[in-house]
Coordinates of C-alpha atoms and ligand atoms in Angstrom, one line a residue:
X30 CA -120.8 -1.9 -37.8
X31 CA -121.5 0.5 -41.0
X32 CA -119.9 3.4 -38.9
X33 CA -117.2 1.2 -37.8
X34 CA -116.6 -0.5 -41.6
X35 CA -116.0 3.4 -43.1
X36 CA -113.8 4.7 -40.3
X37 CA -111.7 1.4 -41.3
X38 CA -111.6 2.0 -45.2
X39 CA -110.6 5.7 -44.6
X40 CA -107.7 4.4 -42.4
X41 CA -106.6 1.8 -44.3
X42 CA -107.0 4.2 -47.7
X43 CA -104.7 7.1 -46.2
X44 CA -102.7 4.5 -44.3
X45 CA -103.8 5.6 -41.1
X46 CA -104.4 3.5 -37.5
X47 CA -107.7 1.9 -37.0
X48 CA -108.3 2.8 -33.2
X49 CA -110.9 0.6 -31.3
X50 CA -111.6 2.6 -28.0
X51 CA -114.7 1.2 -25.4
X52 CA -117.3 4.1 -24.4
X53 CA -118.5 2.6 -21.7
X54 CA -118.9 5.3 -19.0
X55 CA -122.7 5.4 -19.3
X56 CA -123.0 3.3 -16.6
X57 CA -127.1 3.3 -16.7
X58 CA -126.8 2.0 -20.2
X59 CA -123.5 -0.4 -20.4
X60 CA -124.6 -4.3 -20.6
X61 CA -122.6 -6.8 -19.8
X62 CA -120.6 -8.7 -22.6
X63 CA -121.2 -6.1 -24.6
X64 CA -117.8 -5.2 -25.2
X65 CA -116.6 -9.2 -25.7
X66 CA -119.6 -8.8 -28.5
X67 CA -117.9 -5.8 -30.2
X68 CA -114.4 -7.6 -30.6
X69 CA -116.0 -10.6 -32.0
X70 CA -118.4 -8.9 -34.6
X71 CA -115.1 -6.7 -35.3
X72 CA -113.1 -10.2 -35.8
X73 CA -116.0 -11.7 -37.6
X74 CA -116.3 -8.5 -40.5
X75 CA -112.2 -9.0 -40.8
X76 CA -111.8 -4.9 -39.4
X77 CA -109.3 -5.7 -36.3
X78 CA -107.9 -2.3 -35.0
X79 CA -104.9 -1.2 -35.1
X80 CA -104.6 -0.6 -31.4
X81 CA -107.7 -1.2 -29.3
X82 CA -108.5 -2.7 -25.5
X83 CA -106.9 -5.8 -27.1
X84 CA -103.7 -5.0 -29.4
X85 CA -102.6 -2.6 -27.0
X86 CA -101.0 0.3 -27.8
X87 CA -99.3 3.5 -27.1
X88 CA -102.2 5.4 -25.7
X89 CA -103.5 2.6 -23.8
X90 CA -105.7 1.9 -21.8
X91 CA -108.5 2.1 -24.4
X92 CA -111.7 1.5 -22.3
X93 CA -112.8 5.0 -20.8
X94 CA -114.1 3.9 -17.6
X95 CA -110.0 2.8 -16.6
X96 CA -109.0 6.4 -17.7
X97 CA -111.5 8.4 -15.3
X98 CA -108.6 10.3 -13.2
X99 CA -108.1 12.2 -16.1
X100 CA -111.4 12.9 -16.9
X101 CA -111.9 14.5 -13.8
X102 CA -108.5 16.8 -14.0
X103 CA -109.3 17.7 -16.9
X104 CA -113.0 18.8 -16.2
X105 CA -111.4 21.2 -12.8
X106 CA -109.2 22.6 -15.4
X107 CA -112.2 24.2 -17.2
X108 CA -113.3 25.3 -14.0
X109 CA -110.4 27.2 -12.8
X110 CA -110.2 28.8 -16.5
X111 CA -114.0 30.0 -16.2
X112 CA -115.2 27.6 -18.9
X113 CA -117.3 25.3 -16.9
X114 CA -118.7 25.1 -13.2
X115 CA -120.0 23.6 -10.3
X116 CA -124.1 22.8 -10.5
X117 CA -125.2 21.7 -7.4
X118 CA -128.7 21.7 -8.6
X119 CA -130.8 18.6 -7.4
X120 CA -132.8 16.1 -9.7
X121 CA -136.1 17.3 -8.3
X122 CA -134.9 21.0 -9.3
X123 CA -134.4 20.1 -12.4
X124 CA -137.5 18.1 -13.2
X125 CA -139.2 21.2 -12.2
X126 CA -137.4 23.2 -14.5
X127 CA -138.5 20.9 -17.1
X128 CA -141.7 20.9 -16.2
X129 CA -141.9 24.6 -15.9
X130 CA -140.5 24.9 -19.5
X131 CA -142.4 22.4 -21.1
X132 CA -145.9 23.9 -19.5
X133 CA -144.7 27.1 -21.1
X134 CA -144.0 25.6 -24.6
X135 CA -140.5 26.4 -23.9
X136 CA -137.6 23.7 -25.5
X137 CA -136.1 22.5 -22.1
X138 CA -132.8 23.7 -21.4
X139 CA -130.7 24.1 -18.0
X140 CA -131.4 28.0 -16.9
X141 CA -127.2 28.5 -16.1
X142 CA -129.1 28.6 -12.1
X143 CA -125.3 27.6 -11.0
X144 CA -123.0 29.3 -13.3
X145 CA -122.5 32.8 -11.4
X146 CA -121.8 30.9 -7.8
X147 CA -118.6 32.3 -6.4
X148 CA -115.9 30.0 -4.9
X149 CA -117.2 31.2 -1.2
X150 CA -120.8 29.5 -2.2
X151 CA -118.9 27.0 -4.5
X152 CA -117.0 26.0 -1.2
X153 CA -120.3 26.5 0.9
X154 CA -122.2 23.7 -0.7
X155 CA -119.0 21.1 -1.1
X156 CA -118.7 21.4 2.9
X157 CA -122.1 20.9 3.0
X158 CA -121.0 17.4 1.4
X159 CA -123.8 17.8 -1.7
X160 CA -123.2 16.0 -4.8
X161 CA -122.5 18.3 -8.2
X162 CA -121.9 17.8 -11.7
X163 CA -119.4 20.2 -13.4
X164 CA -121.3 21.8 -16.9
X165 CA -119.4 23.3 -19.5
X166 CA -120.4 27.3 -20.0
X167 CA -121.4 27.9 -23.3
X168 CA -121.7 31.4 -25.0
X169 CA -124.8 33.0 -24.4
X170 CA -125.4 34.3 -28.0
X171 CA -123.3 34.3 -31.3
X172 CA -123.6 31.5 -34.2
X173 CA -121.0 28.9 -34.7
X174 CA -120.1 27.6 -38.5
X175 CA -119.0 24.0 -38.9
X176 CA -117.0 22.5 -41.8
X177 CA -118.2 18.7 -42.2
X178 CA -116.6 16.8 -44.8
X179 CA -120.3 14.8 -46.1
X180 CA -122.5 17.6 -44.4
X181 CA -120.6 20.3 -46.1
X182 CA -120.8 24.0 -43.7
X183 CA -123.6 23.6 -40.7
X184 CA -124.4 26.6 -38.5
X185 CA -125.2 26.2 -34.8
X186 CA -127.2 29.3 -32.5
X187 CA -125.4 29.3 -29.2
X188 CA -128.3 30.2 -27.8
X189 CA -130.5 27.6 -28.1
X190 CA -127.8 24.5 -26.3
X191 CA -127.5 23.5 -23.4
X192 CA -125.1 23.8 -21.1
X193 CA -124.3 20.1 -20.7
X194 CA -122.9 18.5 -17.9
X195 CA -119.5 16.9 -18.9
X196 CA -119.0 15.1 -15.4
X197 CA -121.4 13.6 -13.6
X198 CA -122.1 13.0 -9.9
X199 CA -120.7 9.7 -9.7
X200 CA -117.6 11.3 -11.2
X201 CA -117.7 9.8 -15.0
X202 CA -117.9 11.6 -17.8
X203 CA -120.6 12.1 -20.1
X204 CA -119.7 11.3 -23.9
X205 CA -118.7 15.2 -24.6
X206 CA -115.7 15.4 -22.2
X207 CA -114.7 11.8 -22.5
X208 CA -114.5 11.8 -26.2
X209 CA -112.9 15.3 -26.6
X210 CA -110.5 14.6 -24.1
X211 CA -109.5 10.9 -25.7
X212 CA -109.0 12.1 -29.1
X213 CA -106.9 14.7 -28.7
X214 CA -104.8 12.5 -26.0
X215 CA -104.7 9.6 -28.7
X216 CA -104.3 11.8 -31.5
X217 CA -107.5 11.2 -33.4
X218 CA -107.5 13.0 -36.7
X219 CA -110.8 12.4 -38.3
X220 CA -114.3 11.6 -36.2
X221 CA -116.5 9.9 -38.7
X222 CA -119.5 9.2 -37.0
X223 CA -123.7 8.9 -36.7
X224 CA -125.3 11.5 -38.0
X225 CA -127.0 11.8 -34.0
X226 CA -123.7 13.3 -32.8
X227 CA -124.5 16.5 -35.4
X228 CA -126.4 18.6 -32.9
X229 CA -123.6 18.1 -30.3
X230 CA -120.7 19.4 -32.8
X231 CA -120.6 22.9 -31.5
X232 CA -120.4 21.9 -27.5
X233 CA -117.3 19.9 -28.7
X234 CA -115.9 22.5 -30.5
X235 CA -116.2 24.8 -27.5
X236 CA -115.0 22.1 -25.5
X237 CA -111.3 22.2 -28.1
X238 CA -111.7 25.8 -27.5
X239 CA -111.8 25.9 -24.4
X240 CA -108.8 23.5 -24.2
X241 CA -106.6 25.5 -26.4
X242 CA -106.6 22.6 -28.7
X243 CA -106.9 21.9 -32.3
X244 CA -110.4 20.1 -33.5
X245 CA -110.1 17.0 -35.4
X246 CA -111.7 16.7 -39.0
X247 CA -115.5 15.7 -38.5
X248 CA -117.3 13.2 -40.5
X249 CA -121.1 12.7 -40.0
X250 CA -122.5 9.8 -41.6
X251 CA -126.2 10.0 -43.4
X252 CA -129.1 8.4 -41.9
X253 CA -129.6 4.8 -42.3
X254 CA -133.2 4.3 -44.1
X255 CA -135.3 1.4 -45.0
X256 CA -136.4 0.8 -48.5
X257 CA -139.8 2.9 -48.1
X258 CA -137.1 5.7 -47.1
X259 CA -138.1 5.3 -43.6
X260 CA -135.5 6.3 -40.8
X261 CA -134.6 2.6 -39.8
X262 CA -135.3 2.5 -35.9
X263 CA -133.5 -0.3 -34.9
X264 CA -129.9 0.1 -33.5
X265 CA -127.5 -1.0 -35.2
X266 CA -124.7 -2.3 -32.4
X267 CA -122.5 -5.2 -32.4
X268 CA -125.2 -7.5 -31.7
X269 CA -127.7 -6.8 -34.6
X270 CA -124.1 -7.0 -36.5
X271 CA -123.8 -10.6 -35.1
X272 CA -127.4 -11.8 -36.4
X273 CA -126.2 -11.1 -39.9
X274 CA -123.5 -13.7 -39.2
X275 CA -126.6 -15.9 -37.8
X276 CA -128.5 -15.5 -40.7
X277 CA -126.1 -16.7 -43.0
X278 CA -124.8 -14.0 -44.5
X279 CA -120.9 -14.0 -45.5
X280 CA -118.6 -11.5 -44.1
X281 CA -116.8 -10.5 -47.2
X282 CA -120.5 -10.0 -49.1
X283 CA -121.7 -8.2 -45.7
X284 CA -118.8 -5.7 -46.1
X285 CA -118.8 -5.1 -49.7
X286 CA -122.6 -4.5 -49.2
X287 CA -122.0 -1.9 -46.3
X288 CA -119.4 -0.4 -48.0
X289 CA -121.7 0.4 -50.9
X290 CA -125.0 1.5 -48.5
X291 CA -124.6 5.5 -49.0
X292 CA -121.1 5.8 -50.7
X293 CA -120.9 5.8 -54.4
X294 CA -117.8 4.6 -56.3
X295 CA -116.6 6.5 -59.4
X296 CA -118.1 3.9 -62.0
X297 CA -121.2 1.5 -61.4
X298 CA -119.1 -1.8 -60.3
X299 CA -121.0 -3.6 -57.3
X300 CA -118.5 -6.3 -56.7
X301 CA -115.7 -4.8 -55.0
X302 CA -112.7 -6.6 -53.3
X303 CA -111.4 -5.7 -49.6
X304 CA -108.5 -4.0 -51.4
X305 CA -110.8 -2.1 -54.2
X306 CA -112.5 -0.9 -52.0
X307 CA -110.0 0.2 -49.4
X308 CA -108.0 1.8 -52.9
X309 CA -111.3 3.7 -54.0
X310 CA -113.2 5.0 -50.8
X311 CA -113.3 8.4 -49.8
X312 CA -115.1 10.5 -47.5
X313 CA -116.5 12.5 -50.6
X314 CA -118.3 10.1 -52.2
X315 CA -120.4 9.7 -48.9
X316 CA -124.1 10.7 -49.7
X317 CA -125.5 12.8 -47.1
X318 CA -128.9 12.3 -47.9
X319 CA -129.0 8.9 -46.6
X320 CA -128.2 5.4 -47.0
X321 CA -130.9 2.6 -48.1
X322 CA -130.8 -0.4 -46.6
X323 CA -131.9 -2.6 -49.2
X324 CA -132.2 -6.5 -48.0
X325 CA -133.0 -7.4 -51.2
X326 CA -130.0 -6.4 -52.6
X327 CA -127.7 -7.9 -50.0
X328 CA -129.4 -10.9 -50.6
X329 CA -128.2 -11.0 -54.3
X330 CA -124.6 -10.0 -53.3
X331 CA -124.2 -12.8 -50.9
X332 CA -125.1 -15.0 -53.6
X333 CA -122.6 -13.8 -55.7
X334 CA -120.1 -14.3 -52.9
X335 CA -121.6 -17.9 -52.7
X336 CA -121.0 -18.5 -56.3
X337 CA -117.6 -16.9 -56.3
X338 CA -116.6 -19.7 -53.6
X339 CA -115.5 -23.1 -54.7
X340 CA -117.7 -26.5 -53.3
X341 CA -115.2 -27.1 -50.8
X342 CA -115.0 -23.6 -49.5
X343 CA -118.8 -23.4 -49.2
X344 CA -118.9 -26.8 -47.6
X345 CA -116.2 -25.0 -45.4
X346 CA -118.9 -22.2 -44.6
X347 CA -121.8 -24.5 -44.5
X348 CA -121.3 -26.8 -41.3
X349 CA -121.8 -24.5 -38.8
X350 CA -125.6 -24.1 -40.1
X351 CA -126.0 -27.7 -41.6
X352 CA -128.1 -29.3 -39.6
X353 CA -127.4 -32.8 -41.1
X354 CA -130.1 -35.7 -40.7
X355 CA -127.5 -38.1 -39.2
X356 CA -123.8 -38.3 -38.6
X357 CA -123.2 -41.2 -41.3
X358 CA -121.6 -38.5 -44.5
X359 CA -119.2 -39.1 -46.0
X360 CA -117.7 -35.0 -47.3
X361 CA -117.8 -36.8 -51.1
X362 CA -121.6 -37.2 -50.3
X363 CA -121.9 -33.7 -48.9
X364 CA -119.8 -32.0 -51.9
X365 CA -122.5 -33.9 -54.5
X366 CA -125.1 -32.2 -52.4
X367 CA -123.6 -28.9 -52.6
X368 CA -122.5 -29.5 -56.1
X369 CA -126.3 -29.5 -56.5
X370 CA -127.4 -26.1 -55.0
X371 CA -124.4 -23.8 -55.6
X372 CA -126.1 -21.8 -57.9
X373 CA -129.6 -21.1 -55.9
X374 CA -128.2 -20.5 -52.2
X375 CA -128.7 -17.4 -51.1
X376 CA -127.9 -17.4 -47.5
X377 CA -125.8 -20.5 -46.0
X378 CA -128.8 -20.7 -43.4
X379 CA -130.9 -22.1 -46.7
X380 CA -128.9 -25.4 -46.6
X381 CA -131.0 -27.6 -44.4
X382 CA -134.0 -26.4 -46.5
X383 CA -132.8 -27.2 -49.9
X384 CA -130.4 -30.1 -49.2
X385 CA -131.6 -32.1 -46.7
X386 CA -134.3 -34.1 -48.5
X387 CA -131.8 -35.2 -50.7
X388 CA -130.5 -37.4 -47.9
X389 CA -131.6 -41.0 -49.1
X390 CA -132.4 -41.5 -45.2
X391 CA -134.1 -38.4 -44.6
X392 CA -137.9 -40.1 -45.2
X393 CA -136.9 -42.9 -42.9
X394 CA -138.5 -42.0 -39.8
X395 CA -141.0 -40.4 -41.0
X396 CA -143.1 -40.3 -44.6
X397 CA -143.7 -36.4 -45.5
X398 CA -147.2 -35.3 -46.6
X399 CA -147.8 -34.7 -49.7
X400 CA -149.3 -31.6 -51.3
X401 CA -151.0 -32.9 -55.0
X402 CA -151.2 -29.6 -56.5
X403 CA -147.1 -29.5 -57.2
X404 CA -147.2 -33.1 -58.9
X405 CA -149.3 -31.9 -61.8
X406 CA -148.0 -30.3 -64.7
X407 CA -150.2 -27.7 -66.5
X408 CA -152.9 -28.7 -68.8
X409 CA -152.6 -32.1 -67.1
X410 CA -154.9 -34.7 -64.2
X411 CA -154.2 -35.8 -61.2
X412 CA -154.9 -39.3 -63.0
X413 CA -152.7 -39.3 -65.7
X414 CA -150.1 -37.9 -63.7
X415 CA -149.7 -40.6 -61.5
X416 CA -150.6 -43.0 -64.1
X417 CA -147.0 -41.8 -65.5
X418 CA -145.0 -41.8 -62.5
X419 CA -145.9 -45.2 -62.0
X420 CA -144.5 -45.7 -65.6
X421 CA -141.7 -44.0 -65.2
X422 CA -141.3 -46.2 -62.2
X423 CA -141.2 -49.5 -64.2
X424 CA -139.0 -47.9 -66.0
X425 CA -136.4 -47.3 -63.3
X426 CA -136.6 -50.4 -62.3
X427 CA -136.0 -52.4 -65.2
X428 CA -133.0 -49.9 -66.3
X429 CA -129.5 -51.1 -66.1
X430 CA -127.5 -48.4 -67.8
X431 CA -125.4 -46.4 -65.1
X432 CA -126.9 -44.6 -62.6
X433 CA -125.0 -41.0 -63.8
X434 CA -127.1 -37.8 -64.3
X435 CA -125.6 -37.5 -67.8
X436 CA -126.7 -41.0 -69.1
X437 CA -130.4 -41.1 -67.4
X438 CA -130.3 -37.9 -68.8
X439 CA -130.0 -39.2 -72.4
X440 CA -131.7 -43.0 -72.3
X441 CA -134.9 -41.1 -70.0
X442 CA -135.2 -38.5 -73.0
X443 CA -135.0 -41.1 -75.9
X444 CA -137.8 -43.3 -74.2
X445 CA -140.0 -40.5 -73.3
X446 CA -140.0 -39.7 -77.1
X447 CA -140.6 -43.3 -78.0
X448 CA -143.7 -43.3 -75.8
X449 CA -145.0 -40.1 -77.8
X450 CA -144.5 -38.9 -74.8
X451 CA -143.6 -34.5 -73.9
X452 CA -140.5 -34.0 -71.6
X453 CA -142.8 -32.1 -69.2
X454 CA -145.5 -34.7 -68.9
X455 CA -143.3 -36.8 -67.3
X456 CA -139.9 -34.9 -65.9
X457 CA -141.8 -32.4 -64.0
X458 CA -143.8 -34.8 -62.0
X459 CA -141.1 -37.2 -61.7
X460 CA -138.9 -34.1 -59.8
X461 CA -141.6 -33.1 -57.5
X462 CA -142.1 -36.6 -56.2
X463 CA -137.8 -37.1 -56.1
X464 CA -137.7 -33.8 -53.9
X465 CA -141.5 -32.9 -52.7
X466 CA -141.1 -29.2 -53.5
X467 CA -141.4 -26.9 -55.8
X468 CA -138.3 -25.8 -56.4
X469 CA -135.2 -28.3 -56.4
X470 CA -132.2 -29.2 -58.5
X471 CA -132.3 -31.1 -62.0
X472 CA -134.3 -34.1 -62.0
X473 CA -131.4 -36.0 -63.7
X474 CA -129.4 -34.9 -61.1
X475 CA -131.7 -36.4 -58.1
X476 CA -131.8 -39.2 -59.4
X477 CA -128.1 -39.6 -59.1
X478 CA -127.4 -38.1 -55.9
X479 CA -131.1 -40.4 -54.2
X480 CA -129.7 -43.9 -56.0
X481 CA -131.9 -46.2 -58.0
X482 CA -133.8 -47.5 -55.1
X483 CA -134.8 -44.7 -53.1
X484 CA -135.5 -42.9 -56.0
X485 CA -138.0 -45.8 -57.0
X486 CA -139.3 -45.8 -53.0
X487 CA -140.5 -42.1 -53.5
X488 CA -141.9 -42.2 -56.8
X489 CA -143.9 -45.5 -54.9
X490 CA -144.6 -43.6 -52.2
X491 CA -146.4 -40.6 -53.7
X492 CA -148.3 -43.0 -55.6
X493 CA -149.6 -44.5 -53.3
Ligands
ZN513 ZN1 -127.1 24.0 -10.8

């Protein structure tokens, strides 16, 4: 989704078409749904193409395995111009070959066993009804340069590739014929991609060669690294894009996160709109010396998204994960709720955890244990503490001012001073028995949002 995110800002900056085009003629590898997955996690990060398997478009059809006929044409074409053949080589010939090679310490490489067949043998074995891949023929020797827009100029040896097979026995293509072929017929202009594709840049530039066509601009990413600068080795497809959305992440923080994982703006802004950052991306500012993935970091953004957000647009992005206690809520009672935690959600997933023992109902079926140790304030007993919740107690009880965080606030402070009493001696206890954790909202403000008598009915409770 990174790679997909920065081919989308450098459209979208030069005014350009966001293409979405399916690679799925790897057969052995292609998994079901997986393409229904990549619209959606597209949808979900707000980066619809342009033209795609859905939109349409002028070069449709966009899903490779419906554009195979030309594949194929394409591939005899480099034949009949001498710039690919015929290997009728077997698997079991070839895992020897690898075997051989690796026994000698040699990097494993086809040994070109079918590129000097003439047509006669060529013809020999297709009457014969064997199966064959067609390989590009690569230059034996000579060094190719390469201009990379992050990489800067890379130089490949000839001599040490392969010479690939660009279609295979069941008649698709493998990725280097099928992606050459599809961006010059769609009119690709810039291939921005993972930095794996690198060692494959000078077969596709032989391939463009060989065509008689004109290369596209080439773009490869950095590595994605963890925080300890460890190559991250987890893929980072569609799905894995998805559990973000699980997680309770938002979109807009996700992207302006992304956006910022190994490309540096001018200035040292973090908070960047869809349209900054469309308006100040480039291709230059694209570290090569890879990207950190830094959780901890996206954590902090999406909270700053979560801020940004008004109660009712965070209720809004709150139900699908709010696992409420039961169906009786009123939305006034859920805004309160929210009201209360705005400032300390990180992730929307983090609801049921900080919200739903504000529910006055929640301790109705079932009475939560009760760990001591966050009751009592420092310096203080285990006896005195609940020697003054069970003041504090009578005191709720016997109050009849209103029931409003503000005015507790206010009467609660003047009789805790009236007692000779400190603040924390008797507020900190009072919030860990309102909420039974050790980290939760105001205690002024529990006691609004619990009401007088379940507020009294917990105190009670963790008395007892
Ligand atoms: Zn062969």
């Amino acid at each position: 989704m990174w790679t997909a995110l920065f081919n989308w800002l450098f459209a979208k900056h030069v005014g350009g078409t966001f293409m979405l085009r399916i690679e799925d003629t790897d057969q052995k590898r292609f998994v079901e749904g997986s393409t229904e997955k990549i619209f959606e996690a597209l949808d979900w990060y707000g980066l619809t193409p342009d033209e795609g398997p859905q939109q349409g478009g002028q070069f449709a059809p966009y899903v490779q395995s419906e554009r195979l006929d030309r594949y194929r044409q394409y591939a005899e074409q480099l034949v009949t111009n001498g710039k690919a053949y015929y290997c009728f080589c077997t698997p079991e010939r070839l895992d020897q070959l690898r075997a051989a090679q690796t026994a000698a310490k040699q990097q494993p490489k086809y040994d070109k066993h079918c590129a000097t067949l003439t047509s006669d043998e060529v013809a020999t074995h297709k009457q014969a009804g064997e199966t064959y891949t067609i390989r590009m023929k690569l230059p034996e020797s000579g060094i190719l340069v390469h201009h990379d827009i992050i990489r800067g100029t890379v130089k490949f040896q000839y001599n040490v590739l392969d010479d690939s097979v660009i279609l295979k026995t069941d008649g698709y293509p493998t990725y280097h014929l099928a992606n050459v072929v599809d961006d010059h017929d769609m009119g690709i202009s810039h291939v921005i991609r993972a930095e794996e594709w690198l060692p494959s840049v000078p077969k596709h530039l032989f391939l463009y060669e060989a065509f008689g066509w004109t290369p596209p601009v080439f773009a490869h990413l950095p590595l994605l690294l963890g925080t300890d600068r460890a190559k991250l080795s987890k893929r980072h497809g569609a799905t894995s894009a998805l559990s973000f959305r699980d997680e309770g992440y938002l979109p807009e923080a996700l992207t302006n996160f992304l956006a910022l994982m190994g490309w540096h703006p001018k200035d040292e802004q973090e908070i960047f709109t869809r349209e900054k950052l469309v308006e100040q991306f480039s291709l230059e500012g694209i570290n090569p010396s890879g990207a950190v993935f830094d959780r901890t970091k996206l954590d902090w953004m999406n909270g700053m998204y979560i801020r940004a957000l008004s109660v009712e647009q965070l209720l809004e992005r709150l139900r699908p994960f709010w696992k409420l206690p039961d169906e009786k809520h009123e939305d006034s009672e859920l805004l309160n709720i929210v009201r209360l935690i705005h400032d300390r959600l990180v992730r929307l997933t983090d609801i049921n955890d900080f919200a739903n023992f504000m529910f006055p109902s929640v301790w109705d079926t079932e009475l939560p244990t009760i760990d001591r140790a966050i009751f009592v304030p420092k310096k203080g007993t285990i006896e005195a503490t609940n020697h003054h919740l069970e003041q504090t107690a009578k005191w709720l009880s016997a109050y009849n001012g209103e029931w409003k965080s503000a005015t507790l606030k206010e009467q609660m402070i003047a009789a805790i001073a009236s007692m000779g009493k400190k603040n924390g001696e008797i507020l900190w206890p009072l919030r860990a028995a309102l909420s039974l954790r050790a980290a939760s909202p105001d205690v002024f403000d529990l006691l609004e949002v619990l009401g007088k008598e379940e507020s009294i009915r917990r105190i009670e409770h963790v008395c007892r």
